[in-house]
């Protein structure tokens, strides 16, 4: 299976390493908008190619992994490149998934390709956990907790405040809420009760710390509904202690069964990730294998994780899976 | 979707309740080896039918849920009834799954039926957790912990000892081992380090408690490799405090990614169940929906949870799933 990578940032680099873990795959090429000579990749003997030439590679690539961002790259790239390749993306703007799906589905079906969108952990493995648990326990309540991990969107929002030079924001699940859910108490939790927001902020020289802190804590949508901790630190400290890419989270469904619904069940899926982009890219690569199998079966069009039989993600045969994993 | 239940014990009763939770299903009939007049079910206006008449019901049942045991019932029943119905079973003798699969597959394919075997939580949802996590993290280590919950097999083994009137055995995961795994320490754990066995034993009058305790603790395969606690109690106490059907467990994969494999990731799926049979039957019913959809697509033969796209378990449309759960 010959893999292409489009976009060589944290995610693209993660895909490069993930391909090495899978002996049924090889990296065919990395595509970039930058000057290819400026893009240093880890793999030897793998070409770095300018995106303008990507259409010359349709015969050399079985699955193209789109490693761009959901804000501006993927809404254009996935429908565009699904015309030429089987593609995988990690589109994560939840509200726009139906629209994205429709566009990609049309492009993929018209050109006999397979596209799997919104692959990763949320959306992705967390979505799977929700569907499995909801299907098994129709009468129940869902909880998702994220973190501890950096939220890019919230960090960006802080950086847009006047007087802020740099910032990182951690989303932190509140332990006591998590424990109540795990104990089957089915609490009604407000936004504030589920997550805490902790910010590490580097100020511009002469900026008013009190004013910045107030602006952060009262920012609608991003912070106003949360308990927020603001720490002011130096740029050096930010780089040294807050450059990590760890993340994670918890999907829990609590549901009732039986006569008079006296029995409660807790289904929990959780992740604790040292590197959010490397884990996400490992999921992308597993779904690349599924896309390849679907394309061999001529099962074209746009798919999501909900459409993929678990066995299609594995390099093992159905017989091996039944013998060793069932 | 018209559901049939074969075998009306704890599992069959659980299926009866689970059907009520799913508005796209109805219970068509319960089949039993007993005298139907002696089998009292909760549902009104649902016939209880002797198993000898089951073959007259092929037109009335879309999916038959086989609620017998794995030791003697299912190895015969599943291949036999897959000739006449779409069937679901919870066959859980791991070592014999390939043989069972082959027999059921032949029967189902020859008669244009769908059979999904080994459905439940282990095998079942735990197997799925293993395959997803192994596909995403090829370089890693798997851990499964069971409990706290009663092991029927171990309880039976104690009851076979001379002088024992009744017994229940709990399998208990060892917290410190679980925490080491969750912390990403990738420990090598012996059998003894993973689970504790706690037994509640009712003695026959005049039985030698010390001898019974020694026999339990040294029993090969069942107890010799574990730290085992033996408590002697009265029959009343056993009935009062140890009649619950709670169970659960943890499937964890710890895997490494990236340059020099410096990043570790923990993927955990866990269950905490008030009623093992009711949860298992809720899983069976979700897979009954998948079997029904497969049969409409004429995708016949024997399947396992690995072959089923998650969306097939849900009563919701693909559009709803993408909009609400992705």
Coordinates of N, CA and C in Angstrom, one line a residue, chain B residues 164-249:
Chain B
X164 N -18.2 -29.2 50.1 CA -18.7 -27.9 49.7 C -20.2 -28.0 49.3
X165 N -21.0 -27.2 50.0 CA -22.5 -27.2 49.6 C -22.8 -26.1 48.6
X166 N -22.1 -25.0 48.7 CA -22.4 -23.9 47.7 C -21.2 -23.0 47.7
X167 N -21.0 -22.2 46.7 CA -19.9 -21.3 46.6 C -20.0 -20.3 45.5
X168 N -19.4 -19.1 45.8 CA -19.3 -18.1 44.7 C -17.9 -17.6 44.7
X169 N -17.3 -17.4 43.6 CA -15.9 -16.9 43.5 C -15.9 -15.6 42.7
X170 N -15.3 -14.5 43.3 CA -15.1 -13.3 42.6 C -13.7 -13.1 42.1
X171 N -13.6 -12.7 40.8 CA -12.3 -12.4 40.2 C -12.2 -10.9 40.4
X172 N -11.1 -10.5 41.0 CA -10.9 -9.1 41.4 C -9.6 -8.5 40.8
X173 N -9.6 -7.5 39.9 CA -8.4 -7.0 39.4 C -7.6 -6.3 40.5
X174 N -6.3 -6.4 40.4 CA -5.4 -5.8 41.4 C -5.1 -4.4 41.1
X175 N -5.6 -3.5 41.9 CA -5.5 -2.0 41.6 C -4.1 -1.5 41.3
X176 N -3.2 -2.0 42.0 CA -1.8 -1.4 41.8 C -1.3 -1.8 40.4
X177 N -1.7 -3.0 40.0 CA -1.2 -3.4 38.6 C -1.9 -2.6 37.6
X178 N -3.2 -2.4 37.8 CA -4.0 -1.5 36.8 C -3.4 -0.1 36.8
X179 N -3.1 0.4 37.9 CA -2.5 1.8 37.9 C -1.1 1.8 37.2
X180 N -0.3 0.8 37.4 CA 1.0 0.8 36.7 C 0.8 0.8 35.2
X181 N -0.2 0.0 34.7 CA -0.5 -0.1 33.3 C -1.0 1.3 32.8
X182 N -1.9 1.9 33.5 CA -2.5 3.1 33.1 C -1.4 4.2 33.1
X183 N -0.4 4.1 33.9 CA 0.6 5.1 34.0 C 1.7 4.9 32.9
X184 N 1.4 3.9 32.0 CA 2.3 3.7 30.9 C 3.6 3.0 31.2
X185 N 3.6 2.3 32.3 CA 4.9 1.7 32.7 C 5.1 0.3 32.0
X186 N 4.1 -0.1 31.3 CA 4.3 -1.4 30.5 C 4.8 -2.5 31.3
X187 N 4.3 -2.8 32.5 CA 4.9 -3.9 33.4 C 4.6 -5.2 32.8
X188 N 5.6 -6.2 33.1 CA 5.3 -7.6 32.8 C 4.6 -8.1 34.0
X189 N 3.4 -8.6 33.9 CA 2.6 -9.0 35.0 C 2.3 -10.5 35.0
X190 N 2.6 -11.1 36.1 CA 2.3 -12.6 36.2 C 0.8 -12.7 36.4
X191 N 0.3 -13.9 36.3 CA -1.1 -14.2 36.6 C -1.5 -13.7 38.0
X192 N -0.6 -14.0 38.9 CA -0.8 -13.6 40.3 C -0.9 -12.1 40.5
X193 N -0.1 -11.4 39.7 CA -0.1 -9.9 39.9 C -1.3 -9.2 39.3
X194 N -2.0 -9.9 38.4 CA -3.1 -9.2 37.8 C -4.5 -9.3 38.5
X195 N -4.7 -10.5 39.0 CA -6.1 -10.8 39.6 C -5.9 -11.5 40.9
X196 N -6.9 -11.2 41.8 CA -7.0 -11.8 43.1 C -8.3 -12.7 43.0
X197 N -8.3 -13.8 43.7 CA -9.6 -14.6 43.7 C -10.1 -14.7 45.1
X198 N -11.4 -14.2 45.3 CA -12.0 -14.3 46.6 C -13.2 -15.2 46.5
X199 N -13.2 -16.2 47.5 CA -14.2 -17.2 47.4 C -15.1 -17.1 48.7
X200 N -16.4 -17.3 48.5 CA -17.4 -17.4 49.6 C -18.0 -18.8 49.5
X201 N -17.7 -19.6 50.6 CA -18.0 -21.0 50.5 C -18.9 -21.4 51.7
X202 N -19.9 -22.2 51.3 CA -20.8 -22.8 52.3 C -20.5 -24.3 52.4
X203 N -20.1 -24.7 53.7 CA -19.7 -26.1 53.9 C -20.9 -27.0 54.2
X204 N -20.7 -28.2 53.8 CA -21.7 -29.3 54.2 C -21.4 -29.5 55.7
X205 N -22.5 -29.9 56.4 CA -22.3 -30.2 57.9 C -21.2 -31.2 58.1
X206 N -20.3 -30.8 59.0 CA -19.2 -31.8 59.4 C -18.0 -31.7 58.4
X207 N -18.0 -30.9 57.4 CA -16.9 -30.8 56.5 C -15.7 -30.2 57.1
X208 N -14.5 -30.5 56.7 CA -13.2 -30.0 57.2 C -12.8 -28.7 56.5
X209 N -13.0 -27.6 57.2 CA -12.8 -26.3 56.5 C -11.4 -26.2 56.0
X210 N -10.5 -26.6 56.9 CA -9.0 -26.4 56.5 C -8.7 -27.2 55.3
X211 N -9.2 -28.4 55.2 CA -9.0 -29.3 54.0 C -9.6 -28.6 52.7
X212 N -10.8 -28.1 52.9 CA -11.5 -27.5 51.7 C -10.7 -26.3 51.3
X213 N -10.2 -25.5 52.2 CA -9.5 -24.3 51.9 C -8.2 -24.7 51.1
X214 N -7.5 -25.7 51.6 CA -6.3 -26.2 51.0 C -6.6 -26.7 49.6
X215 N -7.6 -27.4 49.4 CA -8.0 -27.9 48.1 C -8.3 -26.8 47.1
X216 N -9.0 -25.8 47.6 CA -9.2 -24.6 46.7 C -7.9 -24.0 46.3
X217 N -7.1 -23.6 47.3 CA -6.0 -22.8 47.0 C -4.9 -23.5 46.1
X218 N -4.9 -24.8 46.1 CA -3.9 -25.5 45.4 C -4.5 -26.1 44.1
X219 N -5.7 -25.8 43.8 CA -6.3 -26.4 42.6 C -5.6 -25.9 41.3
X220 N -5.1 -26.8 40.5 CA -4.3 -26.3 39.3 C -5.2 -25.6 38.3
X221 N -4.7 -24.7 37.5 CA -5.4 -23.8 36.6 C -6.3 -22.8 37.2
X222 N -7.2 -23.3 38.1 CA -8.2 -22.4 38.6 C -7.7 -21.5 39.7
X223 N -6.9 -22.0 40.7 CA -6.5 -21.2 41.8 C -5.0 -21.2 42.2
X224 N -4.3 -22.2 41.8 CA -2.9 -22.4 42.2 C -2.0 -21.2 41.9
X225 N -2.3 -20.6 40.7 CA -1.4 -19.4 40.3 C -1.9 -18.1 40.8
X226 N -2.9 -18.1 41.7 CA -3.4 -16.8 42.2 C -3.3 -16.7 43.7
X227 N -3.3 -15.5 44.2 CA -3.6 -15.3 45.6 C -5.1 -15.4 45.8
X228 N -5.4 -16.3 46.7 CA -6.8 -16.7 46.8 C -7.3 -16.5 48.3
X229 N -8.4 -15.8 48.5 CA -8.9 -15.6 49.8 C -10.2 -16.5 49.9
X230 N -10.2 -17.3 51.0 CA -11.4 -18.2 51.2 C -12.2 -17.8 52.4
X231 N -13.4 -17.4 52.3 CA -14.3 -17.1 53.4 C -15.4 -18.2 53.5
X232 N -15.6 -18.6 54.7 CA -16.7 -19.6 55.0 C -17.9 -18.9 55.5
X233 N -19.0 -19.0 54.9 CA -20.2 -18.3 55.3 C -21.4 -19.3 55.3
X234 N -22.5 -18.8 55.8 CA -23.7 -19.6 55.8 C -24.5 -19.5 54.5
X235 N -25.3 -20.5 54.2 CA -26.1 -20.4 53.0 C -26.9 -19.2 52.9
X236 N -27.5 -18.7 54.1 CA -28.3 -17.5 54.1 C -27.5 -16.3 53.7
X237 N -26.3 -16.2 54.2 CA -25.4 -15.1 53.9 C -25.1 -15.1 52.4
X238 N -24.8 -16.3 51.9 CA -24.4 -16.4 50.5 C -25.6 -15.8 49.6
X239 N -26.8 -16.3 49.9 CA -27.9 -15.9 49.2 C -28.2 -14.4 49.3
X240 N -28.0 -13.9 50.5 CA -28.3 -12.5 50.8 C -27.3 -11.5 50.1
X241 N -26.0 -11.9 50.3 CA -24.9 -10.9 49.9 C -24.2 -11.2 48.6
X242 N -24.4 -12.5 48.1 CA -23.6 -12.8 46.9 C -24.4 -13.4 45.8
X243 N -25.6 -12.9 45.6 CA -26.5 -13.3 44.5 C -26.4 -12.3 43.3
X244 N -25.7 -11.2 43.5 CA -25.6 -10.2 42.4 C -24.9 -10.7 41.2
X245 N -25.2 -10.1 40.1 CA -24.7 -10.5 38.8 C -23.8 -9.4 38.2
X246 N -23.2 -8.5 39.1 CA -22.4 -7.5 38.6 C -21.1 -8.0 38.1
X247 N -20.5 -7.3 37.1 CA -19.2 -7.7 36.5 C -18.6 -6.5 35.8
X248 N -17.5 -6.7 35.2 CA -16.9 -5.6 34.4 C -15.5 -6.0 34.1
X249 N -14.7 -5.0 33.7 CA -13.3 -5.2 33.4 C -12.7 -4.1 32.6

